[in-house]
Coordinates of C-alpha atoms in Angstrom, one line a residue:
X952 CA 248.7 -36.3 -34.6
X953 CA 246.1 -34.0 -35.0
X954 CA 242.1 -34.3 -35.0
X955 CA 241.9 -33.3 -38.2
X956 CA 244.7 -35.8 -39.8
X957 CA 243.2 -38.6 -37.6
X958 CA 239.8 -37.9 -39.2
X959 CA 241.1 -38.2 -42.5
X960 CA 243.1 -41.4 -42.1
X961 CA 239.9 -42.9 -40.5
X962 CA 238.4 -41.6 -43.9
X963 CA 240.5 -43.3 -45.9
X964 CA 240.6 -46.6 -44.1
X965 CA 236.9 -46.6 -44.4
X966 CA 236.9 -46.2 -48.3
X967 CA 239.6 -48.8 -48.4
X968 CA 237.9 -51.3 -46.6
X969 CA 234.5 -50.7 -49.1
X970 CA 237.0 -50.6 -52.0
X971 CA 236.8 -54.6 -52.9
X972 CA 233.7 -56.6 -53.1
X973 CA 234.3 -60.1 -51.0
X974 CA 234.8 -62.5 -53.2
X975 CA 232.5 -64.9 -54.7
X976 CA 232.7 -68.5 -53.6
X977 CA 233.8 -70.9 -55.5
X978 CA 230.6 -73.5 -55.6
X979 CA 227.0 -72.2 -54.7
X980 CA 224.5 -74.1 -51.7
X981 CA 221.2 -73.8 -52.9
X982 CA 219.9 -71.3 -49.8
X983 CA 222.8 -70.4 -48.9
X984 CA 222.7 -66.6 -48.4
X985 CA 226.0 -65.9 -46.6
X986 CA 227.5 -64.1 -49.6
X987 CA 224.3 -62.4 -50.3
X988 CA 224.5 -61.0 -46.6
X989 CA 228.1 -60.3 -47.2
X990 CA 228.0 -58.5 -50.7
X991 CA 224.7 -56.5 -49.2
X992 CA 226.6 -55.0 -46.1
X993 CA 229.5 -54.4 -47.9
X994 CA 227.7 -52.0 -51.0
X995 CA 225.7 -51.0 -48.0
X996 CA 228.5 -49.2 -46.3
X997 CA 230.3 -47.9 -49.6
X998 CA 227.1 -46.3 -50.8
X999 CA 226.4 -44.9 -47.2
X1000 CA 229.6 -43.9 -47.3
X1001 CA 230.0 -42.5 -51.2
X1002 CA 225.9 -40.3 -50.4
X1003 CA 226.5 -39.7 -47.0
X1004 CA 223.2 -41.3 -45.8
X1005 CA 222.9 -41.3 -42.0
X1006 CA 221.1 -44.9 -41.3
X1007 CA 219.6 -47.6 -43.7
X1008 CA 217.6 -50.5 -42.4
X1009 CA 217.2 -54.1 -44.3
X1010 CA 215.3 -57.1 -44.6
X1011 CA 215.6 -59.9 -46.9
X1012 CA 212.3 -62.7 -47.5
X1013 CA 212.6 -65.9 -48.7
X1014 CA 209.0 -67.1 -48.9
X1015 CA 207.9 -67.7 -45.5
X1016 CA 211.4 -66.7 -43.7
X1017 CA 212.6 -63.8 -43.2
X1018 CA 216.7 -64.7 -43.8
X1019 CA 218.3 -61.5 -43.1
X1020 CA 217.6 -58.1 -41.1
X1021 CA 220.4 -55.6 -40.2
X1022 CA 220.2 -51.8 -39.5
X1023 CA 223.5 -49.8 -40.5
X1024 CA 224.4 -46.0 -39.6
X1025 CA 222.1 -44.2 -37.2
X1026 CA 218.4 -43.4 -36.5
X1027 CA 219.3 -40.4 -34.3
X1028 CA 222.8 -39.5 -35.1
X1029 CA 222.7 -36.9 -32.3
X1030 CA 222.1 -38.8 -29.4
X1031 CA 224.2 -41.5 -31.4
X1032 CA 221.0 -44.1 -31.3
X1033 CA 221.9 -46.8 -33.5
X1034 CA 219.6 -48.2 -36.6
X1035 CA 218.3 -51.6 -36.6
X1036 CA 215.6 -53.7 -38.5
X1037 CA 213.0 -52.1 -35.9
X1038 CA 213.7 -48.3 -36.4
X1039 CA 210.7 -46.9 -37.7
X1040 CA 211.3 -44.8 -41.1
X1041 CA 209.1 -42.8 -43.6
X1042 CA 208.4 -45.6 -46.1
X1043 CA 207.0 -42.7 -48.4
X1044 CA 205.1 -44.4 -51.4
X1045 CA 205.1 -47.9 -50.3
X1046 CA 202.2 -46.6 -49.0
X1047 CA 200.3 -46.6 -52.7
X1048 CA 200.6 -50.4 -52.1
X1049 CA 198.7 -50.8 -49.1
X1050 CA 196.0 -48.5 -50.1
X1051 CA 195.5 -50.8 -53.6
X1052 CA 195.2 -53.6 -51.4
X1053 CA 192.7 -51.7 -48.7
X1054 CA 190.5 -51.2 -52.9
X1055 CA 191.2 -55.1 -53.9
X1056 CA 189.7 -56.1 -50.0
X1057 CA 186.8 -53.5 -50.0
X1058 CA 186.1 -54.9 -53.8
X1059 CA 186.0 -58.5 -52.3
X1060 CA 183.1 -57.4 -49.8
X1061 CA 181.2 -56.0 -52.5
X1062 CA 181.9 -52.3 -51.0
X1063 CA 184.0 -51.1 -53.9
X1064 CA 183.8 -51.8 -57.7
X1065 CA 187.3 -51.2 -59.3
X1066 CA 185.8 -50.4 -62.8
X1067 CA 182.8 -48.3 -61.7
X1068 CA 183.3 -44.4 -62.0
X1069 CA 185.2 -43.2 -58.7
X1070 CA 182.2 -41.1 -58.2
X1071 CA 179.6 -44.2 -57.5
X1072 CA 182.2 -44.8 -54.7
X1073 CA 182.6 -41.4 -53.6
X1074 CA 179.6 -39.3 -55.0
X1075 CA 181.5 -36.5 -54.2
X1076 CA 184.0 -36.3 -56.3
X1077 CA 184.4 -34.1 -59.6
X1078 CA 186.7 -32.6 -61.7
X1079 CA 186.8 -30.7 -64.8
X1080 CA 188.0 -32.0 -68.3
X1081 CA 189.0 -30.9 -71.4
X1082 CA 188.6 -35.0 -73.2
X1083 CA 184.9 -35.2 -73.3
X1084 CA 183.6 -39.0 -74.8
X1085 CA 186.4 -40.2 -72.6
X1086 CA 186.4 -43.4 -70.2
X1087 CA 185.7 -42.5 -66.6
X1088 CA 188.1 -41.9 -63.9
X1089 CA 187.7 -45.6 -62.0
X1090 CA 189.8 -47.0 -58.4
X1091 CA 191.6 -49.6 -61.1
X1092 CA 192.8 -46.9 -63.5
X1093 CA 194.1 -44.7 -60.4
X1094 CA 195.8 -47.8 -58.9
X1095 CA 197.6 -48.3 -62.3
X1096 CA 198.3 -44.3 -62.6
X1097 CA 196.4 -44.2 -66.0
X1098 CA 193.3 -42.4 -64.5
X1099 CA 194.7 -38.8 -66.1
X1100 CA 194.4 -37.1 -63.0
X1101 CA 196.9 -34.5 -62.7
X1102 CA 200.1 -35.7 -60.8
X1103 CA 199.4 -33.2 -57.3
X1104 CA 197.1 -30.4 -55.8
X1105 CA 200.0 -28.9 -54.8
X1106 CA 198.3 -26.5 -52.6
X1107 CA 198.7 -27.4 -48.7
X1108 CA 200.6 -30.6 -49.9
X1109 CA 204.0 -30.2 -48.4
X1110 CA 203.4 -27.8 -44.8
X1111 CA 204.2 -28.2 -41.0
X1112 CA 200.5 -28.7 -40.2
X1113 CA 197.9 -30.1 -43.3
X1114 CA 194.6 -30.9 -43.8
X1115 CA 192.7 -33.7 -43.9
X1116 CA 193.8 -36.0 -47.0
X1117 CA 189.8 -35.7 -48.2
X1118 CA 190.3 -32.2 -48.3
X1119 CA 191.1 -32.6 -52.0
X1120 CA 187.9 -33.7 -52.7
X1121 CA 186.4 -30.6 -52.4
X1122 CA 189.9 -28.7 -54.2
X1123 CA 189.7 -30.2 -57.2
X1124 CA 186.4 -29.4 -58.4
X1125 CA 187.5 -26.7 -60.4
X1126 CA 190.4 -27.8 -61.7
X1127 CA 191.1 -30.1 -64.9
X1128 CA 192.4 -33.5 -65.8
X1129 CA 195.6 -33.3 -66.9
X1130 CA 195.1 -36.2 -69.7
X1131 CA 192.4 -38.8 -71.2
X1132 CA 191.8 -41.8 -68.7
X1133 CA 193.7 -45.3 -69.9
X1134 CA 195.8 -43.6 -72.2
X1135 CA 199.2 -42.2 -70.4
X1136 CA 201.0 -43.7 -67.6
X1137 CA 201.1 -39.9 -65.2
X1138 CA 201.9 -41.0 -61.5
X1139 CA 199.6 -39.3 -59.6
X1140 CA 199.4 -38.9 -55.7
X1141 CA 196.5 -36.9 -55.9
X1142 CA 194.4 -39.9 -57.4
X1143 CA 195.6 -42.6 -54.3
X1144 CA 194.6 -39.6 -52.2
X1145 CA 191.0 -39.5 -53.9
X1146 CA 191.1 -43.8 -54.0
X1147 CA 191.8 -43.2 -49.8
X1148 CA 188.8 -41.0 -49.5
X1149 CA 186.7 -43.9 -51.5
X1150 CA 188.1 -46.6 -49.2
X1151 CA 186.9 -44.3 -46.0
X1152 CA 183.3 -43.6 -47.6
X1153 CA 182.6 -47.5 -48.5
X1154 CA 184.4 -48.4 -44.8
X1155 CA 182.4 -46.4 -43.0
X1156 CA 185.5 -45.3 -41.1
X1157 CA 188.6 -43.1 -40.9
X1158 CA 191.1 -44.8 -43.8
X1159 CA 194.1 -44.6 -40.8
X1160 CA 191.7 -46.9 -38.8
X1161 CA 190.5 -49.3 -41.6
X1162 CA 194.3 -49.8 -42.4
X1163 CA 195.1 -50.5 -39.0
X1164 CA 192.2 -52.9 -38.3
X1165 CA 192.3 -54.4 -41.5
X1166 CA 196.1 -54.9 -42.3
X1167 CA 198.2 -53.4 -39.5
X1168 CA 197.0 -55.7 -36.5
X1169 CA 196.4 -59.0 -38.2
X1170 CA 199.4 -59.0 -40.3
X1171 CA 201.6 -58.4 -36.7
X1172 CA 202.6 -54.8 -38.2
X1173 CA 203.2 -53.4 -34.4
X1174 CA 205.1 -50.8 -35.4
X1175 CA 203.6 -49.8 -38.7
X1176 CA 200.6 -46.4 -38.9
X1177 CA 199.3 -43.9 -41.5
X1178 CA 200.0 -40.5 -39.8
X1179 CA 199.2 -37.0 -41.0
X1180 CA 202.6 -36.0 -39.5
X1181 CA 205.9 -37.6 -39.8
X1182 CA 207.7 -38.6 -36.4
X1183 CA 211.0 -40.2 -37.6
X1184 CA 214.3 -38.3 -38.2
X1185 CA 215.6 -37.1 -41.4
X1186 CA 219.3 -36.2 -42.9
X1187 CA 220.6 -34.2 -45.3
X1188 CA 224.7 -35.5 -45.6
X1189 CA 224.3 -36.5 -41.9
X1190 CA 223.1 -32.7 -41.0
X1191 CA 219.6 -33.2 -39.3
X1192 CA 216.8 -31.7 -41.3
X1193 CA 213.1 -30.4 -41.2
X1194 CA 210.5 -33.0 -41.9
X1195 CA 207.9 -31.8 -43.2
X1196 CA 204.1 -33.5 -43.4
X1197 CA 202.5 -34.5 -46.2
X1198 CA 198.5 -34.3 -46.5
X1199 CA 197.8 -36.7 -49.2
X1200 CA 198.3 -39.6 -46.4
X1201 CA 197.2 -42.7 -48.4
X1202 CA 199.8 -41.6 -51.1
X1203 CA 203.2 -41.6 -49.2
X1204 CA 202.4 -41.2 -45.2
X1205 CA 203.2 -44.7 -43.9
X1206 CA 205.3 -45.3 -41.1
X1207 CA 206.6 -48.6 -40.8
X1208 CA 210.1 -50.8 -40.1
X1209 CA 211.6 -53.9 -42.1
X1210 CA 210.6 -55.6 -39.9
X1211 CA 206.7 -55.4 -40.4
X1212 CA 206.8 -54.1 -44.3
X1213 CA 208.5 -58.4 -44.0
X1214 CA 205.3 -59.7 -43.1
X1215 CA 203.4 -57.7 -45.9
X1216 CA 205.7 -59.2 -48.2
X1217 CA 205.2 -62.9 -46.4
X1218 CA 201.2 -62.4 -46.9
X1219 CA 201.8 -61.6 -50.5
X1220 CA 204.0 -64.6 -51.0
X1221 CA 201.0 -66.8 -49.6
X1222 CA 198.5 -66.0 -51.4
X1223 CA 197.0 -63.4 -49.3
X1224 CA 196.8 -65.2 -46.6
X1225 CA 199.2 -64.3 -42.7
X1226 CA 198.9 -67.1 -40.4
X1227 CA 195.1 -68.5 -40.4
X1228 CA 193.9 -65.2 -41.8
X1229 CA 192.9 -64.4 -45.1
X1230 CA 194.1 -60.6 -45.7
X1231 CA 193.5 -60.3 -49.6
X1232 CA 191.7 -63.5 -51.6
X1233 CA 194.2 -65.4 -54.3
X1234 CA 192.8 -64.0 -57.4
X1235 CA 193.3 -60.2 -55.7
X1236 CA 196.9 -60.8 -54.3
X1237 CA 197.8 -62.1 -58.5
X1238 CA 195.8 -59.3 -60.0
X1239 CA 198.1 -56.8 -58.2
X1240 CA 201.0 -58.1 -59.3
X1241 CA 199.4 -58.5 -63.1
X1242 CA 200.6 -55.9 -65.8
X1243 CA 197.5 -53.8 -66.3
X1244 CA 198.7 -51.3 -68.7
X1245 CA 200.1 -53.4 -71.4
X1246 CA 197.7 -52.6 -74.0
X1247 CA 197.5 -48.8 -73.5
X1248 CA 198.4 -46.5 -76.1
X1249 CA 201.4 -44.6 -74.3
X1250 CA 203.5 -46.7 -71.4
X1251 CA 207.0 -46.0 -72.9
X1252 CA 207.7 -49.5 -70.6
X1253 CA 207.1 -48.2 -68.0
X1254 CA 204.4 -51.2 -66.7
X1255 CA 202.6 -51.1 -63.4
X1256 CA 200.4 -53.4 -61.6
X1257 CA 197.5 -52.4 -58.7
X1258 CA 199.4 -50.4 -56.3
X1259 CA 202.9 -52.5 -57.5
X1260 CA 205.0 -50.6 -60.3
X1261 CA 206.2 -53.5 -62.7
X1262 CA 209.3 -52.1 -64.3
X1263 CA 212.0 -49.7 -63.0
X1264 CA 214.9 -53.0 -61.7
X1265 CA 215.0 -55.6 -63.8
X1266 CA 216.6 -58.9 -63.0
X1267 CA 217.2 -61.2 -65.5
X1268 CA 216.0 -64.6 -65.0
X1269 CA 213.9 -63.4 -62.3
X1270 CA 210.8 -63.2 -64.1
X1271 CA 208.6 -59.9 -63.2
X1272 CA 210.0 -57.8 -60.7
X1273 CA 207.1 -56.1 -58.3
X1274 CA 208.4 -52.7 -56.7
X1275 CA 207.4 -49.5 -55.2
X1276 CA 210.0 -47.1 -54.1
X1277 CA 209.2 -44.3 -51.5
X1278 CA 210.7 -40.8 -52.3
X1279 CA 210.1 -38.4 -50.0
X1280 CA 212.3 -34.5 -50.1
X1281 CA 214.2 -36.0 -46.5
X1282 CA 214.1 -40.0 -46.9
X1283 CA 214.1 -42.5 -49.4
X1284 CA 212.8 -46.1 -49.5
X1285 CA 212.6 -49.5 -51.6
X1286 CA 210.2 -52.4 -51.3
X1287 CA 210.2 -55.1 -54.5
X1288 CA 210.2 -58.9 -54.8
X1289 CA 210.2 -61.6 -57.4
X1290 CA 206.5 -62.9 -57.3
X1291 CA 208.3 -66.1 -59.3
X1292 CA 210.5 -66.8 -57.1
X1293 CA 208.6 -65.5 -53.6
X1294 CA 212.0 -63.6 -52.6
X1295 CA 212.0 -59.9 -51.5
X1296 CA 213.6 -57.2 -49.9
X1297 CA 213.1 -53.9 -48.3
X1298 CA 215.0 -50.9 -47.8
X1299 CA 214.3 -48.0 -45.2
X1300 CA 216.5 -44.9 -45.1
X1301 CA 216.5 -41.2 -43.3
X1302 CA 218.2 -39.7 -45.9
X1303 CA 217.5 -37.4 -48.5
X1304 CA 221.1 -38.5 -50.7
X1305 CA 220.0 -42.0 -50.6
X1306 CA 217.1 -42.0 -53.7
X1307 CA 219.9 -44.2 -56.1
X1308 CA 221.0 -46.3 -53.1
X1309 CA 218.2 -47.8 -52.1
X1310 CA 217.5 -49.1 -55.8
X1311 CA 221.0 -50.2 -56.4
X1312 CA 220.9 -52.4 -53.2
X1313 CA 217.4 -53.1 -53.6
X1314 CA 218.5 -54.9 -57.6
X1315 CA 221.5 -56.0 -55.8
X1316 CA 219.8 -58.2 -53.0
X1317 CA 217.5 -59.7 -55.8
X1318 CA 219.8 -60.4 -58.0
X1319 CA 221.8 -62.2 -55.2
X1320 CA 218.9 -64.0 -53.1
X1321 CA 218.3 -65.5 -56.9
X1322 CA 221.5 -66.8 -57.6
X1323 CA 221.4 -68.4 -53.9
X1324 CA 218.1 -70.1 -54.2
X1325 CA 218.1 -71.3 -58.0
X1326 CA 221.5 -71.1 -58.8
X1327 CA 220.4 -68.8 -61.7
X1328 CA 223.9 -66.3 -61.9
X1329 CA 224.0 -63.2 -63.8
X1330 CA 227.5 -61.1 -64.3
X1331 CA 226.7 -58.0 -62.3
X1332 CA 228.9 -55.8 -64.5
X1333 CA 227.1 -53.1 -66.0
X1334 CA 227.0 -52.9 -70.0
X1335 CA 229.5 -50.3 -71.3
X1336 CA 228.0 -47.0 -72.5
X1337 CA 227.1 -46.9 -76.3
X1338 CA 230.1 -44.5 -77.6
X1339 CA 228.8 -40.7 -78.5
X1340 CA 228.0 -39.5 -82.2
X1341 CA 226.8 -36.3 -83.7
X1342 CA 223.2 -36.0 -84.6
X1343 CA 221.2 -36.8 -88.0
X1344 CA 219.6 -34.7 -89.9
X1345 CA 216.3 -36.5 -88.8
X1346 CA 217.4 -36.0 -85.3
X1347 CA 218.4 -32.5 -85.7
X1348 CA 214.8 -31.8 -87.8
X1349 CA 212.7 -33.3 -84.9
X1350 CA 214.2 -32.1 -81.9
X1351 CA 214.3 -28.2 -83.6
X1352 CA 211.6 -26.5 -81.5
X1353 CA 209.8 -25.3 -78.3
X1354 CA 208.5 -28.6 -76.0
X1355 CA 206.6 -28.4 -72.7
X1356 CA 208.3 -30.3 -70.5
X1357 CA 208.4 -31.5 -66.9
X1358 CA 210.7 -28.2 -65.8
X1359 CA 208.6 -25.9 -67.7
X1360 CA 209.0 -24.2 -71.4
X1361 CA 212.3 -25.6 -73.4
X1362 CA 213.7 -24.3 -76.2
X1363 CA 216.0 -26.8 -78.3
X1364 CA 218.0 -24.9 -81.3
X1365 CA 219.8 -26.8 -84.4
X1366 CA 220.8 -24.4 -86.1
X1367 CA 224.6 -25.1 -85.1
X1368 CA 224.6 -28.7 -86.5
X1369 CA 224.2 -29.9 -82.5
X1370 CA 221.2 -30.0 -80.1
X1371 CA 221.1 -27.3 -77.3
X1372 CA 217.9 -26.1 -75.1
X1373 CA 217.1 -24.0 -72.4
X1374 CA 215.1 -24.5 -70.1
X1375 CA 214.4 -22.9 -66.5
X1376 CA 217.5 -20.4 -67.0
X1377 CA 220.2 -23.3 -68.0
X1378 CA 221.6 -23.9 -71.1
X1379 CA 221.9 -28.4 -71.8
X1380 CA 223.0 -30.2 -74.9
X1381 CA 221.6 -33.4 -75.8
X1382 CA 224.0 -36.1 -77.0
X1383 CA 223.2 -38.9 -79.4
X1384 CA 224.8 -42.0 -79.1
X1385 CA 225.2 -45.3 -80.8
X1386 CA 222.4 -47.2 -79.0
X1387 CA 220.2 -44.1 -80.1
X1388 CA 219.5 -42.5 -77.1
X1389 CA 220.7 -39.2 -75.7
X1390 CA 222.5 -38.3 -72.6
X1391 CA 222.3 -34.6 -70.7
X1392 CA 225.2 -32.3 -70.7
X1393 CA 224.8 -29.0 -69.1
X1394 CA 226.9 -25.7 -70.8
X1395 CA 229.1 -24.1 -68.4
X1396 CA 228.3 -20.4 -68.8
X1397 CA 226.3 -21.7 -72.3
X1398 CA 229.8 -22.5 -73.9
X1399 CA 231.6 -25.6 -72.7
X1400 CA 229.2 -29.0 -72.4
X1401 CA 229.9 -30.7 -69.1
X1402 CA 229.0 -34.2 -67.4
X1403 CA 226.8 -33.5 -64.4
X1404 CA 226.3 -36.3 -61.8
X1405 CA 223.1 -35.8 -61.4
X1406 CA 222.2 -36.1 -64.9
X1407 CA 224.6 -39.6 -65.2
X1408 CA 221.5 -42.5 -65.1
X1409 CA 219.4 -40.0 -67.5
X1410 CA 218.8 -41.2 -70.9
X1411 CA 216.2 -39.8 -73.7
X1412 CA 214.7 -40.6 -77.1
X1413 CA 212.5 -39.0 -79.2
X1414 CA 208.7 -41.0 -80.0
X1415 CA 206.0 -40.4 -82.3
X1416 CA 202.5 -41.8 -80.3
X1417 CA 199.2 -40.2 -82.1
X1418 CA 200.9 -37.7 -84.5
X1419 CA 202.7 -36.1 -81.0
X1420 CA 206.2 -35.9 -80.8
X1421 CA 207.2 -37.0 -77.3
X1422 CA 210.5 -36.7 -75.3
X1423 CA 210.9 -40.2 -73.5
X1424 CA 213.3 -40.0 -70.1
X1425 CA 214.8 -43.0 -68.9
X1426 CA 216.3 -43.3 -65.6
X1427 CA 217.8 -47.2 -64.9
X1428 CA 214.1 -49.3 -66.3
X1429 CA 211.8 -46.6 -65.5
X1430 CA 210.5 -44.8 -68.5
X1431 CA 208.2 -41.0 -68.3
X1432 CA 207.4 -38.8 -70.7
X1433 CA 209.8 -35.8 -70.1
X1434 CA 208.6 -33.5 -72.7
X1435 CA 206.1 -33.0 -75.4
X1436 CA 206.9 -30.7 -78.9
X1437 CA 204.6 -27.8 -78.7
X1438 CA 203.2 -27.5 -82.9
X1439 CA 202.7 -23.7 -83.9
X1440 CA 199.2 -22.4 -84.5
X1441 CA 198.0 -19.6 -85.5
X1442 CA 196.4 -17.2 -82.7

């Protein structure tokens, strides 16, 4: 037999074995998470199979216990060193909830006031605007994303050796805010890169050592540091890749295991408090986990918390779902619990084709550690898409224009009865359906409309907040505004 064929019957002995799901017991033990350990490795394999992702690391929290930690694949596939629950990944954005909790702990001492102007914090900081009679820019509104800063200073962001993270202090001070405070949900890294320079001012130290002596080492988070350059290993379809650093550290530069992002997830279960120490007080440990955007004028759903996003998997029965995933161009990672409930579960990858995975397992383990420890069961069968239609005449009238979207300039014609754009030298049609929402379809050579993969989990709708016409995106929960409809004037 030859290499070749071998390899391929190993292939497809691998898919068949991740073909079925093992089946479901018959009664249900209160705490018993066998089958949620089963299930988990089993969708663990198929989707490291199905994205090619190199190694995944796991941890499941019930409460006080930590009931499951596995590693799967490889942390160094050349030298063939296996992944387990201590292999130390790029958590990426999980990072944004430390650093809210490093403002909630500074705010207890009466270093930091979360509704003060960033600037009585860090007198330093300034930065044009274009929304004057606006509120001010404060560490609460940039730990819910609503402080309208723009979303990056791209400049020096992404490089093989950046700056200081506080050098953005200084680089912003010409540029402009990209939208009124409290009014727009606009992620922004550069804003928990400007919060990190507060938390070092008030501290009185570097913000990698006030997070190490104030989270790391009394939480038992051994293996866990904020670094200005990456040290773990990254994949691209198992083919080892360039990691790059990232300067805006308190945004997305933690390094950590399942392991210790477990006992982060064990303090928050408690109350704030690890052991006989007191990390963050009650009322700060609820208050990040509290909606805080609720009332604001353009959320689309899409709710956050203090450092904690509070939409994006949803889990019915669960009550609110907490979560912060961390996407980084070579790795991808999930943290999330059920505050309710006090379960949780973390997800650590090298890999840059494992973005969907990690939330699909991620909803998965939740869904499963609930049914186990309340017997609440939910049919994990996703709902059928909404069948496609052709457009109204509303829908044709509104869409019929240029927008300035997240990819640049679009232009969206009607004038054929169906709804086409360009944008960044493609051609896409946008199909209704019956639920009202739009799917992506891209037109091969600007003729035939096709179903691309990556455009799959992508739904739109059109919104009218303020007298502005607004393209929602949907991907799974999550909600962002994708695209805005530019109004002519005259020049």
């Amino acid at each position: 037999m030859s290499n070749r064929l071998a390899s391929l019957l190993v292939a497809i002995s691998l898919f068949a074995g991740c073909a079925t799901p093992p089946p479901i017991p018959a009664s249900n033990v209160r705490g018993d998470y066998s089958h949620t350990k089963k299930y988990l490795s089993w969708l663990i394999d198929r989707e490291m199979a199905q994205n090619e992702i190199t190694g995944i690391s796991i941890a499941l929290v019930d409460d006080q216990k930590v009931i499951w930690q596995q590693g799967f694949g490889y942390a160094d596939l050349e030298n063939k060193v296996l992944a387990t629950p201590e292999t130390v990944y790029r958590a990426g954005s999980i990072a944004k909830v430390f650093t809210a909790a490093a403002a909630m702990q500074l705010a207890e001492q009466g270093k930091l006031d979360i509704d003060q102007p960033l600037s009585a914090a860090l007198p330093e900081f300034s930065i044009k605007t274009r929304f004057p009679n606006t509120a001010p820019v404060t560490p609460r509104n940039i730990m819910c994303h609503h402080s309208g800063l723009p979303s990056n200073f791209l400049q020096g962001l992404f490089v093989r050796e950046p700056d200081r993270f506080e050098s953005v202090v200084a680089n912003i001070r010409d540029e402009y805010q990209a939208f009124p405070p409290n009014y727009v949900f606009s992620y922004s890294n550069l804003g928990m890169a400007l919060l990190g320079a507060a938390i070092q001012k008030v501290s009185s130290e570097p913000f990698d050592t006030y997070m190490a002596r104030s989270f790391f080492q009394p939480l038992g988070m051994k293996q866990s540091s904020f670094v200005p350059r990456p040290i773990a290993k990254a994949y691209d379809r198992n083919k080892e890749i360039e990691v790059f650093s990232l300067r805006d550290m308190p945004a997305a530069n933690l390094l950590s295991n399942v392991v210790d992002l477990s006992q982060f997830m064990k303090m928050q279960f408690a109350d704030g408090k690890s052991g006989e120490s007191q990390i963050l007080s009650t009322a700060s440990a609820h208050e990040m986990v509290r909606i805080q955007n609720k009332n604001f004028p353009m959320t689309f759903g899409q709710y956050v918390g203090l450092g904690w996003m509070m939409s994006g998997i949803d889990v019915p029965g669960g009550g609110t779902v907490a979560s912060h995933g961390g996407s980084l161009p070579d790795s991808h990672s999930m943290l999330a619990i059920l505050p309710e409930h006090k379960l949780g579960v973390v997800i650590l990858s090298n890999s840059s084709s494992s973005h969907v995975a990690v939330s699909k397992i991620a909803a998965e383990a939740l869904r499963l550690m609930l049914e186990a420890k309340t017997g609440i069961r939910q049919d994990a069968t996703p709902p059928a898409r909404a069948a496609e239609r052709a457009p109204t005449a509303d829908e044709l009238r509104e869409f019929n224009g240029n927008f300035d979207t997240m990819v640049g300039l679009a232009r969206i014609s009607t004038k054929d009865g169906q709804i086409d754009a360009e944008a960044a030298g493609h051609q896409f049609r946008l199909t209704p359906h019956e639920d009202g929402l739009f799917t992506i379809k891209y037109r091969l050579f600007g003729m035939m409309a096709v179903r691309v993969g990556a455009f799959e989990d992508i739904r739109l709708s059109m919104a009218n907040v303020d007298g502005r016409q607004i393209i929602v995106g949907r991907i799974g929960a999550e909600s962002l505004i994708f695209g805005e409809k530019l109004k002519p004037t005259t020049i």
